[in-house]
Amino acid sequence: MQHRASWLPVSAQSDFSLYNLPFGIFSTKSGAPRVGVAIGEWIMDMTAAYELGFFKTLEIEAAVFKKETLNDLISLGRTETQTIRSMIQQWLTDENSPFRQMASRVLVRQDAARMHMPLKIGNYTDFYSSEEHATAVGKLYRPENPLMPNWKHMPIAYHGRASSIILSGTAIHRPLGQTKPGTSNYPVFGPTKALDFELELAYVVGKNSELGKPVTASEAEEYIFGVVLFNDWSARDIQRWEYQPLGPFASKNFASSISPWVITMDALETFRVESPLQVPEVMCYLRTTGLKNFDIRLSAAIQPKGHVETVVTETNAKHLYWNINQQTAHHTITGCNLNVGDLLATGTISMPGPKGAGCLLEATQGGKQVLNLNDGINRIFLEDGDEVIIRGFAERDGIKVGFGEVRGEILSAHPDFI
Ligand code: CA
C-alpha cells in the first residue's frame, strides 16, 4: 500500500492511523452520545462534519450520526461506510481540503470525550476456534485425546449472553455461584475462586441475513462490518461443575467486555494471511479460498491494584484454525439468521510459545502453576482489585492499525450475598 500522510499530526505509534479510521460512540460535556471516527489523539465528530456539509454528496440523513449506537450507520451497508471512510481519508491527506479550515469545529480530543457502548447487540455467539487453546484445555481433562472428535469438522461454539456485554472500563463484581470442591460430594455456594479472562476478538455483523437462508462461506464477508477486542470473563470453578451436559451457562453469563472502537474489515484488508492447513478436508459448505486469516498481534496484561502491569499473554489471531467465513457459514447453514450488531467471537486465541496462552486456565495448567507478576506478586486466577488489559494491533510495512484496548477491573462479590 502506498504511504499517505495527513496534515494532522498523528504519531507513528498511534493505533488510530490514517489507515484505520474506526467508528465508535462518544459524548462530550456539551453533547449527547453520537458517532465518531478516531484519528490519532482526536475523534472526528461526524454530526458536526455533516452539519458543515461535508457529507452532502451522500444520500444519508444526519440522524444516522446522532444515534447512540452504530447499528443504523452499519445498516447503510458496506459500500456506504467504505465511501465515508474514503472521504475522511481524502480530507485528512489533502492539504487544501476545506475540512482543514474547519478542523477545530469537527475534531474533539479523545481525552476530553467519554466512550459509550458502540453497538446494540441482539445476539452473541462464542466460537472455540484456536486449535492451540482447544488442545491445551482438552489436555487438562482428557490427556490422551484432547481434541473432541467433532473439532476439526466444524467450528464449535455456544450461544452466549448479549445483555451483559459491557464497555471497556466497566468494573465487574466477582460472580457468585455453585462450585464443587474436588474433595467433596456436595457443591458449595460462594464467590468464584477461579476467575479468568479469555483473550478474544469479536466480529460485528454488518448486514441482516434472511431466516431460513444460509450465508455461504464466500458471501460471508458481505455480512461482517468490523472487529473489536473481546474479553470473555470466565469463572472456571463454576464452569467445571455446570458445563455438562449443555455447556457453559452462569460461568460466563455475568460479563464480557469489548473495546470501544470498531475496526472496519476495510482497515484490516492489508493484514490478510493464509489460514492454517485444515486436515481432514472440511465439508463443502465450509470450503474457502484466498487469504482468510488476519495477522493481528494481541496481548493481555494483569495490573493488581497499586502495582505495575505485567504482560501475561502474547499471541496472534493468524493462528486461528477456523476463519470468520467458515464460522458465518456454519452458523447460518441451518437457516439461523444474523442481525446487524450481533457479535461472533473467535474464542480464546492461543499460540505456541512461552506466553502464548490466551487465558489463565491454560497459562497455569489448570491452576497448577503459579504465574510470577512484577512487584513480586503471584497469581493463579484473578483477585479483587486486579485489572485485565487486552490490546491488539496489526502492522505491516510501516502501516499500523490498532484496536486500542479493552480493560476491566475485578471488584469483590456483591455485598448483599456474602
Ligand atoms: Ca470464550
Tab-separated table of C-alpha atoms and ligand atoms in Angstrom:
chain	number	residue	atom	x	y	z
A	1	MET	CA	0.000	0.000	0.000
A	2	GLN	CA	1.238	3.470	-0.831
A	3	HIS	CA	2.049	5.523	2.250
A	4	ARG	CA	-0.103	8.551	2.793
A	5	ALA	CA	0.460	11.322	5.287
A	6	SER	CA	-2.039	13.573	6.969
A	7	TRP	CA	-1.707	17.297	7.635
A	8	LEU	CA	-2.999	16.397	11.089
A	9	PRO	CA	-0.083	15.292	13.271
A	10	VAL	CA	-0.573	11.584	14.047
A	11	SER	CA	2.159	9.682	15.893
A	12	ALA	CA	3.626	6.696	14.031
A	13	GLN	CA	2.867	4.688	17.182
A	14	SER	CA	-0.810	5.646	17.249
A	15	ASP	CA	-3.324	2.813	16.974
A	16	PHE	CA	-5.574	5.194	15.090
A	17	SER	CA	-3.588	5.987	11.960
A	18	LEU	CA	-4.981	7.350	8.723
A	19	TYR	CA	-5.335	3.728	7.558
A	20	ASN	CA	-7.546	2.774	10.467
A	21	LEU	CA	-10.403	5.270	10.985
A	22	PRO	CA	-12.553	3.084	13.272
A	23	PHE	CA	-16.097	4.017	14.280
A	24	GLY	CA	-17.316	4.478	17.849
A	25	ILE	CA	-19.870	6.294	20.012
A	26	PHE	CA	-18.647	9.189	22.141
A	27	SER	CA	-20.006	12.108	24.120
A	28	THR	CA	-18.598	15.359	25.417
A	29	LYS	CA	-19.693	17.570	28.318
A	30	SER	CA	-21.757	19.594	25.872
A	31	GLY	CA	-23.307	16.843	23.769
A	32	ALA	CA	-25.227	13.576	23.743
A	33	PRO	CA	-23.675	10.251	22.643
A	34	ARG	CA	-23.065	10.289	18.887
A	35	VAL	CA	-20.971	8.687	16.138
A	36	GLY	CA	-17.269	9.491	15.961
A	37	VAL	CA	-14.259	8.316	13.970
A	38	ALA	CA	-10.890	8.029	15.730
A	39	ILE	CA	-7.832	9.653	14.168
A	40	GLY	CA	-4.632	9.928	16.233
A	41	GLU	CA	-5.486	11.607	19.525
A	42	TRP	CA	-8.711	13.021	18.159
A	43	ILE	CA	-12.276	11.988	17.421
A	44	MET	CA	-13.962	13.298	14.338
A	45	ASP	CA	-17.467	14.378	15.332
A	46	MET	CA	-19.498	13.016	12.417
A	47	THR	CA	-22.585	15.079	13.283
A	48	ALA	CA	-20.541	18.299	13.262
A	49	ALA	CA	-18.974	17.312	9.926
A	50	TYR	CA	-22.407	16.533	8.497
A	51	GLU	CA	-23.839	19.844	9.667
A	52	LEU	CA	-20.954	21.674	7.995
A	53	GLY	CA	-21.945	19.982	4.732
A	54	PHE	CA	-19.090	17.530	4.381
A	55	PHE	CA	-21.305	14.555	3.504
A	56	LYS	CA	-23.683	16.416	1.209
A	57	THR	CA	-22.710	14.271	-1.791
A	58	LEU	CA	-24.045	11.197	0.002
A	59	GLU	CA	-27.721	10.445	0.343
A	60	ILE	CA	-27.664	9.916	4.079
A	61	GLU	CA	-29.583	11.557	6.887
A	62	ALA	CA	-27.889	13.427	9.736
A	63	ALA	CA	-29.834	11.218	12.124
A	64	VAL	CA	-27.611	8.241	11.371
A	65	PHE	CA	-24.689	10.051	13.040
A	66	LYS	CA	-26.746	11.258	16.023
A	67	LYS	CA	-27.642	7.774	17.224
A	68	GLU	CA	-26.476	6.216	20.483
A	69	THR	CA	-25.221	3.119	18.647
A	70	LEU	CA	-23.586	2.382	15.299
A	71	ASN	CA	-26.335	-0.032	14.205
A	72	ASP	CA	-28.109	2.378	11.844
A	73	LEU	CA	-24.864	3.579	10.301
A	74	ILE	CA	-23.709	-0.014	9.779
A	75	SER	CA	-27.119	-0.856	8.276
A	76	LEU	CA	-26.458	1.627	5.454
A	77	GLY	CA	-24.255	-1.124	4.028
A	78	ARG	CA	-20.619	-1.796	3.434
A	79	THR	CA	-20.473	0.383	0.280
A	80	GLU	CA	-21.700	3.478	2.143
A	81	THR	CA	-19.401	3.046	5.117
A	82	GLN	CA	-16.469	2.356	2.768
A	83	THR	CA	-17.255	5.616	0.957
A	84	ILE	CA	-17.484	7.561	4.234
A	85	ARG	CA	-14.059	6.253	5.321
A	86	SER	CA	-12.505	7.044	1.928
A	87	MET	CA	-13.878	10.590	2.034
A	88	ILE	CA	-12.421	11.167	5.510
A	89	GLN	CA	-9.079	9.727	4.400
A	90	GLN	CA	-9.089	12.100	1.429
A	91	TRP	CA	-9.863	15.176	3.575
A	92	LEU	CA	-7.170	14.273	6.061
A	93	THR	CA	-4.487	13.927	3.369
A	94	ASP	CA	-5.451	16.902	1.174
A	95	GLU	CA	-3.514	19.973	2.369
A	96	ASN	CA	-6.071	22.223	0.705
A	97	SER	CA	-9.191	20.446	1.872
A	98	PRO	CA	-11.868	22.790	3.265
A	99	PHE	CA	-12.037	20.256	6.073
A	100	ARG	CA	-8.657	21.503	7.286
A	101	GLN	CA	-10.012	25.018	7.807
A	102	MET	CA	-12.974	23.619	9.739
A	103	ALA	CA	-10.971	21.055	11.741
A	104	SER	CA	-11.307	22.848	15.068
A	105	ARG	CA	-15.110	22.592	14.753
A	106	VAL	CA	-15.067	18.888	13.952
A	107	LEU	CA	-12.228	17.351	15.963
A	108	VAL	CA	-12.594	16.577	19.663
A	109	ARG	CA	-9.667	15.434	21.769
A	110	GLN	CA	-10.103	11.821	22.896
A	111	ASP	CA	-9.081	12.716	26.435
A	112	ALA	CA	-11.961	15.204	26.574
A	113	ALA	CA	-14.556	12.639	25.478
A	114	ARG	CA	-16.302	9.704	27.058
A	115	MET	CA	-16.785	6.499	25.082
A	116	HIS	CA	-20.032	4.503	25.104
A	117	MET	CA	-21.145	1.025	24.047
A	118	PRO	CA	-20.834	1.230	20.265
A	119	LEU	CA	-23.492	-1.344	19.410
A	120	LYS	CA	-26.902	-2.627	20.276
A	121	ILE	CA	-26.035	-6.300	20.444
A	122	GLY	CA	-29.002	-8.602	19.870
A	123	ASN	CA	-27.117	-11.871	19.893
A	124	TYR	CA	-23.660	-13.089	20.721
A	125	THR	CA	-22.056	-16.372	19.736
A	126	ASP	CA	-18.696	-17.509	21.059
A	127	PHE	CA	-16.662	-19.904	18.931
A	128	TYR	CA	-13.778	-22.100	20.052
A	129	SER	CA	-11.545	-21.703	17.028
A	130	SER	CA	-7.973	-21.826	18.332
A	131	GLU	CA	-6.513	-25.315	17.984
A	132	GLU	CA	-3.776	-24.471	20.490
A	133	HIS	CA	-6.350	-23.380	23.076
A	134	ALA	CA	-8.762	-26.266	22.486
A	135	THR	CA	-5.879	-28.748	22.675
A	136	ALA	CA	-4.323	-27.228	25.806
A	137	VAL	CA	-7.650	-27.088	27.664
A	138	GLY	CA	-8.622	-30.560	26.386
A	139	LYS	CA	-5.332	-31.957	27.725
A	140	LEU	CA	-6.253	-30.825	31.233
A	141	TYR	CA	-9.351	-33.027	31.151
A	142	ARG	CA	-8.505	-35.714	28.568
A	143	PRO	CA	-4.691	-36.049	28.294
A	144	GLU	CA	-4.806	-38.923	25.778
A	145	ASN	CA	-7.466	-37.402	23.496
A	146	PRO	CA	-7.528	-33.614	23.954
A	147	LEU	CA	-9.481	-32.572	20.844
A	148	MET	CA	-13.063	-33.833	20.665
A	149	PRO	CA	-13.809	-35.890	17.500
A	150	ASN	CA	-16.009	-33.123	16.029
A	151	TRP	CA	-13.482	-30.297	16.481
A	152	LYS	CA	-11.748	-30.468	13.083
A	153	HIS	CA	-15.027	-30.933	11.204
A	154	MET	CA	-16.861	-27.796	12.277
A	155	PRO	CA	-16.335	-24.529	14.173
A	156	ILE	CA	-17.607	-25.356	17.677
A	157	ALA	CA	-19.472	-22.598	19.533
A	158	TYR	CA	-22.052	-21.795	22.187
A	159	HIS	CA	-24.684	-19.063	22.239
A	160	GLY	CA	-23.610	-16.506	24.824
A	161	ARG	CA	-25.434	-13.755	26.666
A	162	ALA	CA	-25.735	-10.374	24.901
A	163	SER	CA	-27.288	-8.364	27.766
A	164	SER	CA	-24.129	-8.463	29.876
A	165	ILE	CA	-21.678	-7.363	27.199
A	166	ILE	CA	-20.102	-4.229	28.656
A	167	LEU	CA	-17.785	-1.454	27.532
A	168	SER	CA	-14.095	-1.354	28.366
A	169	GLY	CA	-13.543	0.350	31.723
A	170	THR	CA	-16.682	-1.077	33.337
A	171	ALA	CA	-15.726	-2.898	36.550
A	172	ILE	CA	-17.327	-6.248	37.345
A	173	HIS	CA	-18.272	-7.882	40.618
A	174	ARG	CA	-16.730	-11.274	41.248
A	175	PRO	CA	-19.559	-13.654	40.367
A	176	LEU	CA	-21.254	-15.868	42.915
A	177	GLY	CA	-22.323	-19.371	42.188
A	178	GLN	CA	-22.169	-23.076	42.817
A	179	THR	CA	-18.903	-24.928	42.758
A	180	LYS	CA	-17.936	-28.402	43.836
A	181	PRO	CA	-14.598	-28.752	45.612
A	182	GLY	CA	-12.738	-31.827	44.372
A	183	THR	CA	-12.725	-33.404	47.820
A	184	SER	CA	-16.461	-33.028	48.467
A	185	ASN	CA	-19.506	-34.952	47.281
A	186	TYR	CA	-21.679	-31.814	47.519
A	187	PRO	CA	-21.494	-28.399	45.912
A	188	VAL	CA	-20.939	-25.199	47.893
A	189	PHE	CA	-22.150	-21.634	47.309
A	190	GLY	CA	-19.970	-18.525	47.258
A	191	PRO	CA	-17.819	-16.179	45.164
A	192	THR	CA	-15.816	-17.892	42.424
A	193	LYS	CA	-12.245	-18.731	43.403
A	194	ALA	CA	-11.135	-19.226	39.803
A	195	LEU	CA	-11.947	-16.039	37.893
A	196	ASP	CA	-10.257	-15.886	34.494
A	197	PHE	CA	-10.093	-13.735	31.363
A	198	GLU	CA	-10.241	-15.008	27.779
A	199	LEU	CA	-8.413	-13.009	25.116
A	200	GLU	CA	-10.587	-12.953	22.001
A	201	LEU	CA	-11.681	-10.889	19.017
A	202	ALA	CA	-15.345	-10.399	18.164
A	203	TYR	CA	-16.630	-9.831	14.639
A	204	VAL	CA	-19.517	-7.380	14.294
A	205	VAL	CA	-22.286	-8.444	11.924
A	206	GLY	CA	-22.927	-5.706	9.328
A	207	LYS	CA	-25.958	-6.996	7.426
A	208	ASN	CA	-29.139	-8.876	8.328
A	209	SER	CA	-29.379	-12.333	6.826
A	210	GLU	CA	-32.638	-13.974	5.929
A	211	LEU	CA	-34.175	-16.529	8.289
A	212	GLY	CA	-34.091	-19.908	6.592
A	213	LYS	CA	-31.395	-18.967	4.055
A	214	PRO	CA	-27.775	-19.947	4.724
A	215	VAL	CA	-24.984	-17.428	4.068
A	216	THR	CA	-22.279	-19.165	2.041
A	217	ALA	CA	-18.643	-19.061	3.084
A	218	SER	CA	-17.820	-16.865	0.095
A	219	GLU	CA	-20.701	-14.438	0.790
A	220	ALA	CA	-19.756	-14.168	4.459
A	221	GLU	CA	-17.629	-11.060	4.050
A	222	GLU	CA	-20.641	-9.011	2.941
A	223	TYR	CA	-22.134	-9.760	6.355
A	224	ILE	CA	-19.222	-8.648	8.548
A	225	PHE	CA	-18.634	-4.965	9.308
A	226	GLY	CA	-15.698	-4.946	11.696
A	227	VAL	CA	-13.902	-6.294	14.742
A	228	VAL	CA	-13.463	-5.382	18.422
A	229	LEU	CA	-11.277	-6.748	21.216
A	230	PHE	CA	-13.241	-9.091	23.443
A	231	ASN	CA	-12.697	-10.412	26.969
A	232	ASP	CA	-14.956	-13.361	27.762
A	233	TRP	CA	-14.663	-13.348	31.578
A	234	SER	CA	-14.999	-16.911	32.894
A	235	ALA	CA	-15.429	-18.483	36.338
A	236	ARG	CA	-13.621	-21.797	35.957
A	237	ASP	CA	-14.814	-23.487	39.136
A	238	ILE	CA	-18.461	-22.679	38.328
A	239	GLN	CA	-17.823	-23.833	34.751
A	240	ARG	CA	-16.333	-27.162	35.833
A	241	TRP	CA	-19.401	-28.035	37.935
A	242	GLU	CA	-22.094	-26.844	35.483
A	243	TYR	CA	-20.762	-27.465	31.975
A	244	GLN	CA	-22.018	-30.992	31.428
A	245	PRO	CA	-24.270	-31.750	29.615
A	246	LEU	CA	-25.196	-28.417	27.985
A	247	GLY	CA	-22.025	-26.308	28.097
A	248	PRO	CA	-21.185	-23.049	29.855
A	249	PHE	CA	-24.023	-21.018	31.409
A	250	ALA	CA	-23.573	-18.999	34.618
A	251	SER	CA	-19.789	-19.365	34.445
A	252	LYS	CA	-19.773	-16.955	31.504
A	253	ASN	CA	-23.045	-15.016	31.548
A	254	PHE	CA	-22.066	-12.320	34.066
A	255	ALA	CA	-19.882	-10.140	31.805
A	256	SER	CA	-17.956	-9.928	28.546
A	257	SER	CA	-16.049	-6.713	27.811
A	258	ILE	CA	-15.480	-5.057	24.427
A	259	SER	CA	-13.207	-2.250	23.213
A	260	PRO	CA	-14.963	0.984	22.201
A	261	TRP	CA	-13.701	1.398	18.617
A	262	VAL	CA	-14.975	-0.907	15.872
A	263	ILE	CA	-12.127	-1.571	13.436
A	264	THR	CA	-13.601	-1.984	9.944
A	265	MET	CA	-12.865	-5.015	7.767
A	266	ASP	CA	-11.667	-2.486	5.165
A	267	ALA	CA	-8.899	-1.322	7.533
A	268	LEU	CA	-7.821	-4.948	8.056
A	269	GLU	CA	-7.582	-5.907	4.353
A	270	THR	CA	-3.816	-5.198	4.281
A	271	PHE	CA	-3.199	-7.720	7.032
A	272	ARG	CA	-4.760	-10.815	5.466
A	273	VAL	CA	-2.689	-14.008	5.668
A	274	GLU	CA	-3.118	-17.698	4.801
A	275	SER	CA	-5.189	-19.829	7.150
A	276	PRO	CA	-3.606	-22.909	8.746
A	277	LEU	CA	-3.852	-26.075	6.662
A	278	GLN	CA	-7.049	-27.928	7.547
A	279	VAL	CA	-6.750	-31.709	7.753
A	280	PRO	CA	-9.026	-33.561	7.262
A	281	GLU	CA	-10.507	-31.545	4.430
A	282	VAL	CA	-13.603	-29.665	5.547
A	283	MET	CA	-17.088	-30.301	4.161
A	284	CYS	CA	-18.196	-28.452	1.033
A	285	TYR	CA	-20.128	-25.648	2.781
A	286	LEU	CA	-17.036	-24.758	4.861
A	287	ARG	CA	-14.537	-24.561	1.990
A	288	THR	CA	-12.811	-21.218	1.477
A	289	THR	CA	-10.117	-19.955	-0.870
A	290	GLY	CA	-7.797	-16.965	-0.569
A	291	LEU	CA	-6.449	-15.222	2.492
A	292	LYS	CA	-8.998	-15.553	5.292
A	293	ASN	CA	-6.931	-15.048	8.453
A	294	PHE	CA	-5.593	-11.770	9.852
A	295	ASP	CA	-2.156	-11.054	11.268
A	296	ILE	CA	-3.236	-9.276	14.455
A	297	ARG	CA	-0.852	-9.225	17.418
A	298	LEU	CA	-2.629	-9.482	20.734
A	299	SER	CA	-1.596	-9.197	24.349
A	300	ALA	CA	-3.147	-9.405	27.784
A	301	ALA	CA	-1.769	-7.803	30.944
A	302	ILE	CA	-2.754	-8.030	34.601
A	303	GLN	CA	-2.411	-4.964	36.815
A	304	PRO	CA	-3.025	-5.638	40.513
A	305	LYS	CA	-4.285	-2.538	42.362
A	306	GLY	CA	-1.437	-0.180	43.237
A	307	HIS	CA	1.100	-2.107	41.153
A	308	VAL	CA	2.539	-2.029	37.653
A	309	GLU	CA	1.042	-4.242	34.969
A	310	THR	CA	2.591	-7.491	33.722
A	311	VAL	CA	2.014	-8.815	30.213
A	312	VAL	CA	0.960	-12.433	30.658
A	313	THR	CA	-0.151	-13.269	27.093
A	314	GLU	CA	1.367	-12.546	23.685
A	315	THR	CA	-0.493	-14.203	20.845
A	316	ASN	CA	-1.678	-13.676	17.262
A	317	ALA	CA	-5.030	-14.131	15.515
A	318	LYS	CA	-3.317	-15.534	12.411
A	319	HIS	CA	-3.109	-18.964	14.092
A	320	LEU	CA	-6.891	-19.419	14.379
A	321	TYR	CA	-7.902	-22.735	12.784
A	322	TRP	CA	-11.412	-21.643	11.763
A	323	ASN	CA	-11.879	-18.329	9.955
A	324	ILE	CA	-14.807	-15.908	10.038
A	325	ASN	CA	-16.120	-17.088	6.658
A	326	GLN	CA	-16.375	-20.650	7.965
A	327	GLN	CA	-17.885	-19.510	11.255
A	328	THR	CA	-20.548	-17.479	9.434
A	329	ALA	CA	-21.322	-20.336	7.020
A	330	HIS	CA	-21.618	-22.866	9.835
A	331	HIS	CA	-23.716	-20.522	11.998
A	332	THR	CA	-26.269	-19.988	9.217
A	333	ILE	CA	-26.223	-23.351	7.413
A	334	THR	CA	-29.274	-24.419	9.424
A	335	GLY	CA	-31.142	-21.271	8.402
A	336	CYS	CA	-30.323	-19.369	11.599
A	337	ASN	CA	-30.298	-15.670	10.747
A	338	LEU	CA	-27.788	-12.972	11.723
A	339	ASN	CA	-28.674	-9.373	12.570
A	340	VAL	CA	-26.728	-6.138	12.389
A	341	GLY	CA	-24.849	-5.660	15.660
A	342	ASP	CA	-24.618	-9.374	16.527
A	343	LEU	CA	-21.190	-10.446	17.744
A	344	LEU	CA	-19.364	-13.576	16.584
A	345	ALA	CA	-16.389	-14.029	18.899
A	346	THR	CA	-13.395	-16.184	17.999
A	347	GLY	CA	-12.961	-17.989	21.318
A	348	THR	CA	-9.734	-17.769	23.299
A	349	ILE	CA	-6.796	-17.080	20.976
A	350	SER	CA	-3.667	-19.007	21.948
A	351	MET	CA	-0.490	-19.832	20.077
A	352	PRO	CA	2.678	-21.824	20.721
A	353	GLY	CA	5.312	-20.048	22.827
A	354	PRO	CA	6.093	-19.165	26.431
A	355	LYS	CA	3.323	-16.524	26.739
A	356	GLY	CA	1.066	-17.964	24.043
A	357	ALA	CA	-1.808	-18.950	26.350
A	358	GLY	CA	-4.865	-16.694	25.932
A	359	CYS	CA	-6.293	-17.318	29.419
A	360	LEU	CA	-5.082	-18.183	32.932
A	361	LEU	CA	-6.605	-21.675	32.930
A	362	GLU	CA	-4.171	-22.563	30.158
A	363	ALA	CA	-1.222	-20.419	31.383
A	364	THR	CA	-1.321	-22.010	34.840
A	365	GLN	CA	-2.119	-25.500	33.511
A	366	GLY	CA	-5.402	-25.708	35.286
A	367	GLY	CA	-4.244	-23.774	38.332
A	368	LYS	CA	-1.219	-25.969	38.994
A	369	GLN	CA	1.491	-23.496	38.004
A	370	VAL	CA	1.849	-20.079	39.635
A	371	LEU	CA	2.392	-17.024	37.401
A	372	ASN	CA	5.016	-14.580	38.624
A	373	LEU	CA	3.999	-10.967	38.042
A	374	ASN	CA	6.089	-7.823	38.515
A	375	ASP	CA	6.481	-6.409	42.054
A	376	GLY	CA	6.880	-9.957	43.434
A	377	ILE	CA	3.179	-10.760	43.038
A	378	ASN	CA	1.939	-14.261	42.214
A	379	ARG	CA	-1.318	-15.238	40.561
A	380	ILE	CA	-3.138	-18.401	39.630
A	381	PHE	CA	-6.511	-16.776	38.940
A	382	LEU	CA	-7.648	-13.136	39.203
A	383	GLU	CA	-8.018	-11.452	42.583
A	384	ASP	CA	-10.162	-8.496	43.635
A	385	GLY	CA	-8.590	-5.231	42.510
A	386	ASP	CA	-6.867	-6.823	39.507
A	387	GLU	CA	-7.376	-5.095	36.196
A	388	VAL	CA	-7.025	-7.031	32.939
A	389	ILE	CA	-5.972	-5.066	29.855
A	390	ILE	CA	-6.165	-6.625	26.381
A	391	ARG	CA	-4.537	-4.813	23.463
A	392	GLY	CA	-4.119	-5.575	19.784
A	393	PHE	CA	-2.710	-4.156	16.571
A	394	ALA	CA	-1.740	-5.115	13.053
A	395	GLU	CA	1.398	-3.696	11.442
A	396	ARG	CA	2.976	-4.237	8.068
A	397	ASP	CA	5.444	-2.118	6.055
A	398	GLY	CA	5.118	0.787	8.469
A	399	ILE	CA	1.318	0.795	8.322
A	400	LYS	CA	-0.313	0.308	11.709
A	401	VAL	CA	-3.932	-0.391	12.513
A	402	GLY	CA	-4.522	-0.701	16.248
A	403	PHE	CA	-7.536	-1.725	18.285
A	404	GLY	CA	-6.860	0.390	21.369
A	405	GLU	CA	-7.635	-1.657	24.454
A	406	VAL	CA	-10.315	-3.346	26.474
A	407	ARG	CA	-9.879	-3.197	30.242
A	408	GLY	CA	-11.875	-4.228	33.240
A	409	GLU	CA	-11.283	-4.326	36.991
A	410	ILE	CA	-12.473	-7.049	39.344
A	411	LEU	CA	-14.494	-5.858	42.347
A	412	SER	CA	-15.361	-8.039	45.334
A	413	ALA	CA	-18.528	-10.158	45.132
A	414	HIS	CA	-21.822	-8.323	45.591
A	415	PRO	CA	-22.022	-7.474	49.332
A	416	ASP	CA	-25.726	-8.424	49.690
A	417	PHE	CA	-24.912	-12.076	49.139
A	418	ILE	CA	-21.736	-12.693	51.129
B	1	CA	CA	-14.726	-17.775	25.224
